């Protein structure tokens, strides 16, 4: 019997025929919804297909499938919403299956007293947010991919949402979880409000990109929902660096707007066009969330600091425009309209997000904007924005458009652009090559330099959890 037939027969025995997907169309579509969309507009065929997609419904099924794969050296990639963008779901070889957790889509418990909600890994973030909103609560997690991503993927990638300056990233939200080791053993990390029983084991799982375990259940925090009490304000600043200084001051003074964003002209013109900026100017805006007394006080504080930095107040229209359009890119993904656009323009746009301290981020921004077009001649647009701010620094989310006359080269140029970005970032002491999309396979060649002398720790964790190396090989950790 061929390897494929053998695997399909065993998976069918565990899961039932209807839960073992082998149709070519489904296997072709399995490498994420937003990676290789450009190539897919030009008759793309992947180098490797998964042998099958195993649809799991409960923790026991996950355990049985993993144990079988571990015993037989079959590679496994967990999948949730498929929206990750760094080739986390790229099939690395011809002995890989996908374990699809989306049938595990039950909200297990909404615990209002303790402000927590427990959901299975396949629960969609949009559906969960809508459900808790109805009860008067929010998860505080609003990534642009809210309509695509599911709880398992959001935790596994260390995702972050648009209201992060107030709520933080997923690592600030996860209370506890349940997961399965490659050998089939099930473990649980409980939901205590804080703990000091050694290291915090949640962090071994958060951000592991499917390389250690299959997460089956996660509990996250709830916050009171204040949909009508938002304070918003938009400003034009003289230049990007002045905007960075103003935002730093706002955060350093202790104001916590949910949204704090700063766009350069290239990014505004490319994305929203809602503000007309002169060359060099930047668009800065904020939204404060919470009880009215707090949002008004934050708004007043922001206004004062903005004034000190010579920022011109332009009202809320452009901010409203951002709120209305902020997730629209998601609707276009993988559509016939997107494919037609690619075929007509031969232009592909993608994001690259990094993070650094306040003292380095302005220099890094200039360095990236200057260096990347020098190294990658196919870049026709490069801009960036600040969107997640901390007391010690911020991210910049760069956006690049490349013109690709030969469609087969698109992914090569995207990888080369990301690598050029990593090389710039690695020159700086407290900067990181990735802020929230994960390492995947696109930045994996730079993970050793990124982690430096702490890289062996990551490798040791991998070897301990997954000694046979079956979990998402080549993602996050290089194959050598
Ligand atoms: C238009 C668009 C906008 C985006 N905006 C944001 C944003 O604002 N913020 C942000 O952080 N990201 C953003 N992303 C990236 C992406 O949405 C996130 O990485 C998201 O967390 C992925 O979740 P998913 O459910 O789609 O996971 P998938 O893509 O299915 O998987 C992601 C990773 O998690 C692993 N995984 C999935 N399920 C499990 C499980 N049950 N157990 C163990 N591992 C698992 C997979 O193996 C893979 O490595 C965006 C993507 C797109 C396309």
Short mmCIF file of C-alpha atoms and ligand atoms in Angstrom, two decimals:
data_model
loop_
_atom_site.label_atom_id
_atom_site.label_comp_id
_atom_site.label_asym_id
_atom_site.label_seq_id
_atom_site.Cartn_x
_atom_site.Cartn_y
_atom_site.Cartn_z
CA UNK A 1 0.00 0.00 0.00
CA UNK A 2 1.31 3.53 -0.78
CA UNK A 3 2.11 5.84 2.12
CA UNK A 4 -0.85 8.03 1.22
CA UNK A 5 -3.30 5.11 1.12
CA UNK A 6 -1.98 3.81 4.41
CA UNK A 7 -2.34 7.20 6.12
CA UNK A 8 -5.79 7.86 4.68
CA UNK A 9 -6.96 4.41 5.80
CA UNK A 10 -5.74 4.97 9.36
CA UNK A 11 -7.15 8.51 9.57
CA UNK A 12 -10.46 7.21 8.23
CA UNK A 13 -10.49 4.55 10.96
CA UNK A 14 -9.98 7.26 13.63
CA UNK A 15 -12.12 10.08 12.21
CA UNK A 16 -14.57 8.57 9.71
CA UNK A 17 -14.40 8.97 5.94
CA UNK A 18 -16.20 12.33 5.85
CA UNK A 19 -13.48 13.88 8.02
CA UNK A 20 -10.50 12.88 5.90
CA UNK A 21 -10.28 15.27 2.96
CA UNK A 22 -8.29 14.20 -0.09
CA UNK A 23 -9.84 16.18 -2.96
CA UNK A 24 -7.19 17.93 -5.06
CA UNK A 25 -9.03 21.25 -4.93
CA UNK A 26 -9.09 21.29 -1.12
CA UNK A 27 -5.45 20.20 -0.85
CA UNK A 28 -4.37 22.91 -3.31
CA UNK A 29 -6.17 25.60 -1.35
CA UNK A 30 -4.65 24.44 1.93
CA UNK A 31 -1.55 26.67 2.01
CA UNK A 32 -3.25 29.68 3.66
CA UNK A 33 -5.76 32.11 2.25
CA UNK A 34 -3.40 35.01 1.65
CA UNK A 35 -0.03 33.58 0.72
CA UNK A 36 0.61 32.88 -3.00
CA UNK A 37 -2.66 34.57 -3.94
CA UNK A 38 -0.69 36.44 -6.56
CA UNK A 39 0.77 33.23 -7.95
CA UNK A 40 -2.66 31.58 -7.82
CA UNK A 41 -3.92 34.25 -10.24
CA UNK A 42 -1.40 32.86 -12.77
CA UNK A 43 -2.01 29.11 -12.75
CA UNK A 44 0.17 28.24 -9.75
CA UNK A 45 0.77 24.68 -8.57
CA UNK A 46 2.47 24.07 -5.19
CA UNK A 47 5.63 21.98 -4.97
CA UNK A 48 4.11 19.75 -2.27
CA UNK A 49 0.52 18.94 -1.35
CA UNK A 50 -0.66 17.63 2.02
CA UNK A 51 -1.42 13.91 1.92
CA UNK A 52 -4.77 14.63 3.55
CA UNK A 53 -6.63 17.12 5.72
CA UNK A 54 -7.81 15.52 8.97
CA UNK A 55 -10.84 17.26 10.45
CA UNK A 56 -10.90 16.84 14.22
CA UNK A 57 -13.89 17.27 16.56
CA UNK A 58 -12.54 16.68 20.06
CA UNK A 59 -9.39 16.34 22.10
CA UNK A 60 -9.43 12.51 21.97
CA UNK A 61 -9.44 12.54 18.17
CA UNK A 62 -6.53 15.00 18.19
CA UNK A 63 -4.67 12.75 20.59
CA UNK A 64 -5.22 9.61 18.46
CA UNK A 65 -4.21 11.33 15.20
CA UNK A 66 -1.08 12.85 16.72
CA UNK A 67 0.00 9.59 18.34
CA UNK A 68 -0.40 7.72 15.04
CA UNK A 69 1.59 10.42 13.16
CA UNK A 70 4.30 10.52 15.82
CA UNK A 71 4.71 6.73 15.81
CA UNK A 72 4.93 6.68 12.01
CA UNK A 73 7.03 9.81 11.37
CA UNK A 74 4.26 11.61 9.55
CA UNK A 75 4.57 15.39 9.60
CA UNK A 76 1.70 17.43 10.94
CA UNK A 77 0.65 21.05 10.50
CA UNK A 78 -2.22 22.29 12.70
CA UNK A 79 -4.53 24.70 10.88
CA UNK A 80 -7.24 27.07 12.04
CA UNK A 81 -8.45 30.07 9.97
CA UNK A 82 -5.62 29.81 7.41
CA UNK A 83 -4.93 33.56 7.52
CA UNK A 84 -1.31 33.48 8.65
CA UNK A 85 0.99 35.25 6.24
CA UNK A 86 4.56 34.04 6.75
CA UNK A 87 4.20 30.63 5.10
CA UNK A 88 3.40 28.91 8.40
CA UNK A 89 1.12 26.56 6.47
CA UNK A 90 3.37 25.86 3.50
CA UNK A 91 3.58 22.10 2.96
CA UNK A 92 7.27 21.26 3.33
CA UNK A 93 7.39 17.72 1.87
CA UNK A 94 5.35 14.75 0.70
CA UNK A 95 4.76 13.19 4.13
CA UNK A 96 2.69 15.95 5.73
CA UNK A 97 -0.94 16.08 6.79
CA UNK A 98 -2.92 19.07 7.99
CA UNK A 99 -4.96 18.75 11.18
CA UNK A 100 -7.87 21.11 10.75
CA UNK A 101 -9.29 22.28 14.09
CA UNK A 102 -12.16 24.33 12.66
CA UNK A 103 -14.81 21.68 13.47
CA UNK A 104 -13.88 22.27 17.13
CA UNK A 105 -15.99 25.41 17.19
CA UNK A 106 -17.85 25.31 20.52
CA UNK A 107 -17.87 28.21 22.96
CA UNK A 108 -17.49 26.21 26.16
CA UNK A 109 -18.17 28.79 28.85
CA UNK A 110 -18.79 32.53 29.12
CA UNK A 111 -17.85 33.26 32.74
CA UNK A 112 -19.02 36.79 33.48
CA UNK A 113 -18.15 36.77 37.18
CA UNK A 114 -14.52 35.96 36.44
CA UNK A 115 -14.44 37.90 33.16
CA UNK A 116 -13.22 34.96 31.06
CA UNK A 117 -14.45 32.98 28.09
CA UNK A 118 -13.37 29.47 27.16
CA UNK A 119 -13.56 28.39 23.54
CA UNK A 120 -12.36 25.51 21.39
CA UNK A 121 -9.49 26.16 18.98
CA UNK A 122 -11.70 26.40 15.89
CA UNK A 123 -14.01 29.13 17.20
CA UNK A 124 -13.87 32.12 14.88
CA UNK A 125 -12.79 35.34 16.54
CA UNK A 126 -15.54 37.33 14.81
CA UNK A 127 -18.25 34.91 16.01
CA UNK A 128 -16.90 34.87 19.56
CA UNK A 129 -16.60 38.66 19.70
CA UNK A 130 -20.19 39.03 18.44
CA UNK A 131 -21.42 36.57 21.06
CA UNK A 132 -19.70 38.32 23.98
CA UNK A 133 -20.72 41.75 22.64
CA UNK A 134 -24.35 40.67 22.98
CA UNK A 135 -23.71 40.00 26.64
CA UNK A 136 -22.09 43.48 27.03
CA UNK A 137 -18.43 42.36 26.86
CA UNK A 138 -15.55 42.40 24.43
CA UNK A 139 -12.42 40.28 24.00
CA UNK A 140 -10.41 43.44 23.26
CA UNK A 141 -8.75 41.53 20.41
CA UNK A 142 -9.34 43.10 17.01
CA UNK A 143 -6.80 42.03 14.38
CA UNK A 144 -7.56 43.07 10.82
CA UNK A 145 -8.14 39.39 10.07
CA UNK A 146 -10.94 39.13 12.67
CA UNK A 147 -13.33 37.59 10.14
CA UNK A 148 -10.83 34.87 9.14
CA UNK A 149 -8.78 33.90 12.19
CA UNK A 150 -9.74 31.32 14.85
CA UNK A 151 -8.69 31.03 18.49
CA UNK A 152 -6.05 28.30 17.94
CA UNK A 153 -4.26 30.25 15.21
CA UNK A 154 -4.46 33.55 17.08
CA UNK A 155 -2.71 32.07 20.11
CA UNK A 156 -0.21 30.03 18.07
CA UNK A 157 0.98 33.12 16.15
CA UNK A 158 1.14 35.56 19.12
CA UNK A 159 -1.33 37.79 17.31
CA UNK A 160 -2.26 41.34 18.19
CA UNK A 161 -5.28 43.52 17.50
CA UNK A 162 -5.97 47.10 16.51
CA UNK A 163 -6.86 48.12 20.10
CA UNK A 164 -3.60 46.77 21.50
CA UNK A 165 -2.21 49.95 23.02
CA UNK A 166 -4.91 49.49 25.68
CA UNK A 167 -5.58 45.73 25.75
CA UNK A 168 -2.18 44.36 24.72
CA UNK A 169 -1.58 41.32 22.51
CA UNK A 170 -3.00 37.80 22.83
CA UNK A 171 -0.24 37.04 25.39
CA UNK A 172 -1.95 39.53 27.75
CA UNK A 173 -5.31 37.86 27.23
CA UNK A 174 -4.75 34.10 27.47
CA UNK A 175 -5.65 32.82 30.97
CA UNK A 176 -5.08 29.12 30.35
CA UNK A 177 -5.39 26.41 27.70
CA UNK A 178 -5.58 22.73 26.82
CA UNK A 179 -3.27 21.13 24.27
CA UNK A 180 -1.97 17.77 23.05
CA UNK A 181 1.67 16.77 22.72
CA UNK A 182 2.86 14.98 19.56
CA UNK A 183 2.90 11.67 21.50
CA UNK A 184 -0.83 12.06 22.19
CA UNK A 185 -0.55 13.19 25.83
CA UNK A 186 -3.13 15.81 26.79
CA UNK A 187 -2.21 18.65 29.17
CA UNK A 188 -3.95 21.67 30.65
CA UNK A 189 -2.65 24.99 31.97
CA UNK A 190 -5.19 26.37 34.42
CA UNK A 191 -6.83 29.81 34.45
CA UNK A 192 -5.39 31.42 37.61
CA UNK A 193 -5.34 35.27 37.49
CA UNK A 194 -1.57 35.22 38.15
CA UNK A 195 0.92 32.52 39.13
CA UNK A 196 4.45 32.18 40.50
CA UNK A 197 4.82 28.41 40.31
CA UNK A 198 8.01 28.58 38.31
CA UNK A 199 8.01 29.84 34.77
CA UNK A 200 4.75 30.78 33.11
CA UNK A 201 4.13 27.74 30.88
CA UNK A 202 1.48 29.55 28.84
CA UNK A 203 4.30 31.30 27.04
CA UNK A 204 5.74 28.05 25.71
CA UNK A 205 2.53 27.57 23.78
CA UNK A 206 1.70 31.18 22.84
CA UNK A 207 3.58 31.88 19.60
CA UNK A 208 4.79 28.33 18.91
CA UNK A 209 3.37 28.44 15.35
CA UNK A 210 2.17 24.85 15.41
CA UNK A 211 5.67 23.51 16.03
CA UNK A 212 5.14 21.96 19.49
CA UNK A 213 1.55 20.92 20.23
CA UNK A 214 -2.02 20.98 18.97
CA UNK A 215 -4.03 23.42 21.09
CA UNK A 216 -7.61 22.29 21.59
CA UNK A 217 -9.07 24.87 23.96
CA UNK A 218 -8.18 28.35 25.17
CA UNK A 219 -9.53 30.68 27.85
CA UNK A 220 -9.15 34.43 27.34
CA UNK A 221 -10.11 37.53 29.32
CA UNK A 222 -13.28 39.54 28.89
CA UNK A 223 -13.60 43.32 29.22
CA UNK A 224 -16.68 45.51 29.52
CA UNK A 225 -17.87 46.64 26.10
CA UNK A 226 -18.29 50.40 25.57
CA UNK A 227 -19.28 50.75 21.92
CA UNK A 228 -20.66 54.29 22.23
CA UNK A 229 -18.19 56.11 24.44
CA UNK A 230 -15.18 56.31 22.16
CA UNK A 231 -13.11 59.46 21.94
CA UNK A 232 -11.41 59.97 18.56
CA UNK A 233 -9.01 62.56 17.19
CA UNK A 234 -6.94 62.97 14.01
CA UNK A 235 -3.87 65.18 13.46
CA UNK A 236 -1.41 66.04 10.71
CA UNK A 237 2.20 66.16 11.89
CA UNK A 238 5.17 67.75 10.21
CA UNK A 239 6.91 64.42 9.65
CA UNK A 240 6.93 60.77 10.73
CA UNK A 241 9.62 61.22 13.38
CA UNK A 242 7.76 64.10 15.07
CA UNK A 243 4.72 61.83 15.18
CA UNK A 244 6.79 59.08 16.84
CA UNK A 245 7.96 61.56 19.49
CA UNK A 246 4.41 62.75 20.15
CA UNK A 247 3.08 59.20 20.54
CA UNK A 248 5.97 58.31 22.82
CA UNK A 249 5.14 61.28 25.03
CA UNK A 250 1.44 60.34 25.15
CA UNK A 251 2.21 56.79 26.19
CA UNK A 252 5.02 57.83 28.59
CA UNK A 253 2.63 60.23 30.37
CA UNK A 254 0.35 57.27 31.09
CA UNK A 255 -2.47 57.87 28.61
CA UNK A 256 -3.75 54.60 27.20
CA UNK A 257 -5.74 55.12 24.01
CA UNK A 258 -6.90 51.82 22.51
CA UNK A 259 -5.79 52.95 19.05
CA UNK A 260 -2.63 55.00 18.49
CA UNK A 261 -1.54 55.12 14.85
CA UNK A 262 0.80 57.14 12.68
CA UNK A 263 0.89 56.78 8.87
CA UNK A 264 3.48 58.12 6.45
CA UNK A 265 2.28 59.67 3.20
CA UNK A 266 2.99 56.60 1.03
CA UNK A 267 0.88 54.41 3.32
CA UNK A 268 -1.99 56.91 3.60
CA UNK A 269 -2.09 57.38 -0.18
CA UNK A 270 -1.92 53.64 -0.81
CA UNK A 271 -4.46 52.53 1.76
CA UNK A 272 -7.00 55.12 2.60
CA UNK A 273 -6.41 58.41 0.80
CA UNK A 274 -8.68 60.01 3.41
CA UNK A 275 -6.21 62.78 4.26
CA UNK A 276 -4.29 64.90 1.80
CA UNK A 277 -0.72 65.13 3.07
CA UNK A 278 2.14 67.23 1.72
CA UNK A 279 5.42 65.44 0.99
CA UNK A 280 7.03 64.35 4.28
CA UNK A 281 3.95 64.93 6.47
CA UNK A 282 2.31 62.14 8.47
CA UNK A 283 -1.21 61.37 9.70
CA UNK A 284 -1.54 60.56 13.40
CA UNK A 285 -4.76 59.48 15.10
CA UNK A 286 -6.12 58.01 18.30
CA UNK A 287 -9.22 56.39 19.71
CA UNK A 288 -9.80 56.03 23.45
CA UNK A 289 -12.11 53.32 24.66
CA UNK A 290 -13.85 52.77 28.00
CA UNK A 291 -16.12 54.72 30.40
CA UNK A 292 -16.77 58.30 29.25
CA UNK A 293 -14.89 59.97 32.11
CA UNK A 294 -11.76 58.05 31.17
CA UNK A 295 -12.00 58.51 27.37
CA UNK A 296 -12.56 62.26 27.78
CA UNK A 297 -9.53 62.57 30.04
CA UNK A 298 -7.38 60.57 27.61
CA UNK A 299 -8.62 62.74 24.73
CA UNK A 300 -7.76 65.93 26.60
CA UNK A 301 -4.26 64.63 27.40
CA UNK A 302 -3.66 63.60 23.79
CA UNK A 303 -4.79 67.00 22.52
CA UNK A 304 -2.35 68.77 24.85
CA UNK A 305 0.64 66.63 23.82
CA UNK A 306 -0.28 66.85 20.11
CA UNK A 307 -0.35 70.62 20.45
CA UNK A 308 3.14 70.66 22.02
CA UNK A 309 4.44 68.79 18.96
CA UNK A 310 2.82 71.21 16.52
CA UNK A 311 0.29 68.63 15.28
CA UNK A 312 -2.69 70.16 13.47
CA UNK A 313 -6.06 68.80 14.63
CA UNK A 314 -8.18 67.72 11.64
CA UNK A 315 -11.26 66.39 13.45
CA UNK A 316 -12.62 62.87 13.32
CA UNK A 317 -13.73 62.37 9.70
CA UNK A 318 -10.50 60.67 8.60
CA UNK A 319 -10.52 58.56 11.77
CA UNK A 320 -14.09 57.45 11.06
CA UNK A 321 -12.97 56.61 7.53
CA UNK A 322 -10.23 54.38 8.96
CA UNK A 323 -12.71 52.67 11.29
CA UNK A 324 -15.09 51.99 8.40
CA UNK A 325 -12.40 50.66 6.05
CA UNK A 326 -9.88 49.10 8.38
CA UNK A 327 -10.76 45.46 7.61
CA UNK A 328 -11.80 45.77 3.98
CA UNK A 329 -8.55 44.22 2.61
CA UNK A 330 -9.73 40.96 4.11
CA UNK A 331 -12.87 40.87 1.93
CA UNK A 332 -10.79 40.95 -1.26
CA UNK A 333 -8.45 38.09 -0.34
CA UNK A 334 -8.52 35.18 -2.75
CA UNK A 335 -11.44 36.68 -4.70
CA UNK A 336 -11.80 36.71 -8.49
CA UNK A 337 -11.62 40.53 -8.26
CA UNK A 338 -8.21 40.28 -6.57
CA UNK A 339 -6.96 37.80 -9.18
CA UNK A 340 -8.13 40.05 -12.02
CA UNK A 341 -6.37 43.01 -10.39
CA UNK A 342 -3.12 41.02 -10.15
CA UNK A 343 -3.33 39.96 -13.80
CA UNK A 344 -3.98 43.55 -14.93
CA UNK A 345 -1.45 45.40 -12.77
CA UNK A 346 1.20 42.72 -12.06
CA UNK A 347 1.60 44.53 -8.74
CA UNK A 348 1.54 42.65 -5.42
CA UNK A 349 1.41 44.35 -2.00
CA UNK A 350 2.40 42.77 1.31
CA UNK A 351 3.14 43.80 4.91
CA UNK A 352 6.32 43.45 6.98
CA UNK A 353 6.13 44.38 10.65
CA UNK A 354 8.98 44.95 13.06
CA UNK A 355 9.39 46.54 16.49
CA UNK A 356 12.06 48.55 18.33
CA UNK A 357 12.66 50.87 21.24
CA UNK A 358 11.72 54.54 20.97
CA UNK A 359 15.36 55.53 20.60
CA UNK A 360 15.94 53.27 17.58
CA UNK A 361 12.61 53.18 15.76
CA UNK A 362 12.93 56.52 13.91
CA UNK A 363 16.39 55.67 12.55
CA UNK A 364 15.19 52.19 11.59
CA UNK A 365 12.23 53.66 9.70
CA UNK A 366 14.58 55.90 7.64
CA UNK A 367 17.03 53.04 7.08
CA UNK A 368 14.34 50.66 5.79
CA UNK A 369 12.74 53.27 3.52
CA UNK A 370 16.17 54.04 2.00
CA UNK A 371 17.71 50.54 1.87
CA UNK A 372 14.92 48.29 0.60
CA UNK A 373 14.31 49.99 -2.77
CA UNK A 374 18.09 50.04 -3.33
CA UNK A 375 18.29 46.29 -2.77
CA UNK A 376 15.00 45.27 -4.39
CA UNK A 377 14.47 47.14 -7.68
CA UNK A 378 10.98 45.65 -8.11
CA UNK A 379 9.63 47.79 -5.22
CA UNK A 380 7.27 50.43 -6.63
CA UNK A 381 5.80 51.61 -3.32
CA UNK A 382 7.10 51.44 0.24
CA UNK A 383 5.44 53.06 3.22
CA UNK A 384 4.71 52.32 6.82
CA UNK A 385 2.71 53.00 9.91
CA UNK A 386 3.00 52.76 13.68
CA UNK A 387 0.08 50.84 15.16
CA UNK A 388 1.00 49.10 18.45
CA UNK A 389 2.67 51.21 21.15
CA UNK A 390 4.34 50.30 24.45
CA UNK A 391 6.06 52.30 27.16
CA UNK A 392 9.48 51.31 25.78
CA UNK A 393 8.84 51.43 22.04
CA UNK A 394 6.60 50.67 19.13
CA UNK A 395 6.16 48.64 15.96
CA UNK A 396 6.36 49.84 12.39
CA UNK A 397 4.23 47.97 9.88
CA UNK A 398 5.89 48.49 6.51
CA UNK A 399 3.86 47.95 3.36
CA UNK A 400 5.63 47.19 0.08
CA UNK A 401 4.27 46.88 -3.45
CA UNK A 402 6.38 45.00 -5.95
CA UNK A 403 5.93 44.95 -9.72
CA UNK A 404 6.39 41.42 -10.93
CA UNK A 405 6.47 40.87 -14.66
CA UNK A 406 7.20 37.18 -14.24
CA UNK A 407 4.54 35.70 -11.89
CA UNK A 408 6.80 32.80 -10.90
CA UNK A 409 9.15 35.30 -9.29
CA UNK A 410 6.64 36.96 -6.98
CA UNK A 411 7.24 34.76 -3.97
CA UNK A 412 11.02 34.90 -4.50
CA UNK A 413 10.96 38.70 -4.50
CA UNK A 414 8.69 38.76 -1.44
CA UNK A 415 11.13 36.50 0.44
CA UNK A 416 14.08 38.64 -0.72
CA UNK A 417 12.35 41.83 0.45
CA UNK A 418 11.63 40.35 3.87
CA UNK A 419 15.20 39.16 4.14
CA UNK A 420 16.52 42.61 3.22
CA UNK A 421 14.27 44.02 5.94
CA UNK A 422 15.59 41.52 8.49
CA UNK A 423 19.16 42.43 7.62
CA UNK A 424 18.45 46.09 8.34
CA UNK A 425 16.71 45.34 11.63
CA UNK A 426 19.43 42.99 12.87
CA UNK A 427 21.91 45.89 12.89
CA UNK A 428 20.01 47.45 15.79
CA UNK A 429 20.41 46.34 19.37
CA UNK A 430 16.87 46.18 20.75
CA UNK A 431 14.90 45.76 17.57
CA UNK A 432 13.08 42.59 16.50
CA UNK A 433 12.59 41.28 12.97
CA UNK A 434 8.94 40.47 13.62
CA UNK A 435 6.27 42.16 15.72
CA UNK A 436 3.19 39.98 15.25
CA UNK A 437 2.97 37.80 12.14
CA UNK A 438 5.38 35.17 13.42
CA UNK A 439 8.52 33.77 11.83
CA UNK A 440 6.90 31.06 9.71
CA UNK A 441 9.12 30.01 6.85
CA UNK A 442 9.61 33.50 5.42
CA UNK A 443 11.95 34.79 8.14
CA UNK A 444 13.24 31.45 9.43
CA UNK A 445 16.70 31.93 7.94
CA UNK A 446 17.20 34.83 10.32
CA UNK A 447 15.88 33.29 13.56
CA UNK A 448 19.35 32.36 14.85
CA UNK A 449 20.60 35.93 14.44
CA UNK A 450 17.35 37.27 15.90
CA UNK A 451 17.67 35.22 19.09
CA UNK A 452 21.47 35.19 19.26
CA UNK A 453 22.81 33.36 22.30
CA UNK A 454 19.27 32.42 23.39
CA UNK A 455 18.54 30.42 20.19
CA UNK A 456 19.63 27.09 21.79
CA UNK A 457 16.81 27.54 24.32
CA UNK A 458 14.21 27.62 21.54
CA UNK A 459 15.78 24.56 19.96
CA UNK A 460 15.81 22.75 23.33
CA UNK A 461 12.10 23.49 23.84
CA UNK A 462 11.36 22.08 20.38
CA UNK A 463 13.41 18.94 21.06
CA UNK A 464 11.68 18.38 24.39
CA UNK A 465 8.11 18.82 23.17
CA UNK A 466 8.59 17.25 19.75
CA UNK A 467 11.66 14.97 19.84
CA UNK A 468 10.80 13.33 16.52
CA UNK A 469 10.32 16.69 14.79
CA UNK A 470 6.89 15.93 13.32
CA UNK A 471 5.23 19.27 14.15
CA UNK A 472 5.33 21.86 11.33
CA UNK A 473 8.93 21.09 10.28
CA UNK A 474 10.88 24.06 8.96
CA UNK A 475 8.51 26.64 10.45
CA UNK A 476 9.98 28.93 13.15
CA UNK A 477 13.04 26.66 13.52
CA UNK A 478 15.29 25.88 10.55
CA UNK A 479 15.39 22.28 9.38
CA UNK A 480 19.07 21.64 10.10
C1 LIG B 1 -5.84 40.58 5.86
C2 LIG B 1 -5.06 40.07 7.03
C3 LIG B 1 -4.92 40.88 8.13
C4 LIG B 1 -4.20 40.42 9.25
N1 LIG B 1 -4.15 41.23 10.35
C5 LIG B 1 -3.50 40.80 11.45
C6 LIG B 1 -3.47 41.60 12.61
O1 LIG B 1 -4.06 42.69 12.67
N2 LIG B 1 -2.81 41.11 13.69
C7 LIG B 1 -2.19 39.90 13.68
O2 LIG B 1 -1.59 39.52 14.67
N3 LIG B 1 -2.21 39.13 12.58
C8 LIG B 1 -2.85 39.54 11.48
N4 LIG B 1 -2.89 38.74 10.35
C9 LIG B 1 -2.24 37.43 10.37
C10 LIG B 1 -3.14 36.27 10.83
O3 LIG B 1 -4.49 36.63 10.77
C11 LIG B 1 -2.78 35.86 12.24
O4 LIG B 1 -1.49 35.30 12.22
C12 LIG B 1 -3.75 34.88 12.89
O5 LIG B 1 -3.43 34.76 14.24
C13 LIG B 1 -3.75 33.51 12.25
O6 LIG B 1 -4.85 32.82 12.76
P1 LIG B 1 -5.54 31.64 11.91
O7 LIG B 1 -6.66 31.13 12.71
O8 LIG B 1 -5.87 32.11 10.55
O9 LIG B 1 -4.34 30.59 11.91
P2 LIG B 1 -3.72 29.68 10.75
O10 LIG B 1 -3.24 30.54 9.64
O11 LIG B 1 -4.61 28.57 10.42
O12 LIG B 1 -2.45 29.11 11.55
C14 LIG B 1 -1.47 29.96 12.02
C15 LIG B 1 -0.42 29.18 12.79
O13 LIG B 1 -1.00 28.65 13.96
C16 LIG B 1 -0.85 27.24 14.00
N5 LIG B 1 -2.09 26.69 14.57
C17 LIG B 1 -3.34 26.87 14.11
N6 LIG B 1 -4.21 26.23 14.91
C18 LIG B 1 -3.50 25.62 15.86
C19 LIG B 1 -3.83 24.78 16.96
N7 LIG B 1 -5.09 24.43 17.22
N8 LIG B 1 -2.83 24.33 17.74
C20 LIG B 1 -1.53 24.65 17.48
N9 LIG B 1 -1.17 25.44 16.45
C21 LIG B 1 -2.14 25.93 15.67
C22 LIG B 1 -0.62 26.83 12.56
O14 LIG B 1 0.11 25.63 12.46
C23 LIG B 1 0.16 28.01 12.03
O15 LIG B 1 1.51 27.87 12.34
C24 LIG B 1 -3.59 39.16 9.23
C25 LIG B 1 -3.75 38.33 8.11
C26 LIG B 1 -4.48 38.77 7.03
C27 LIG B 1 -4.68 37.86 5.87
#
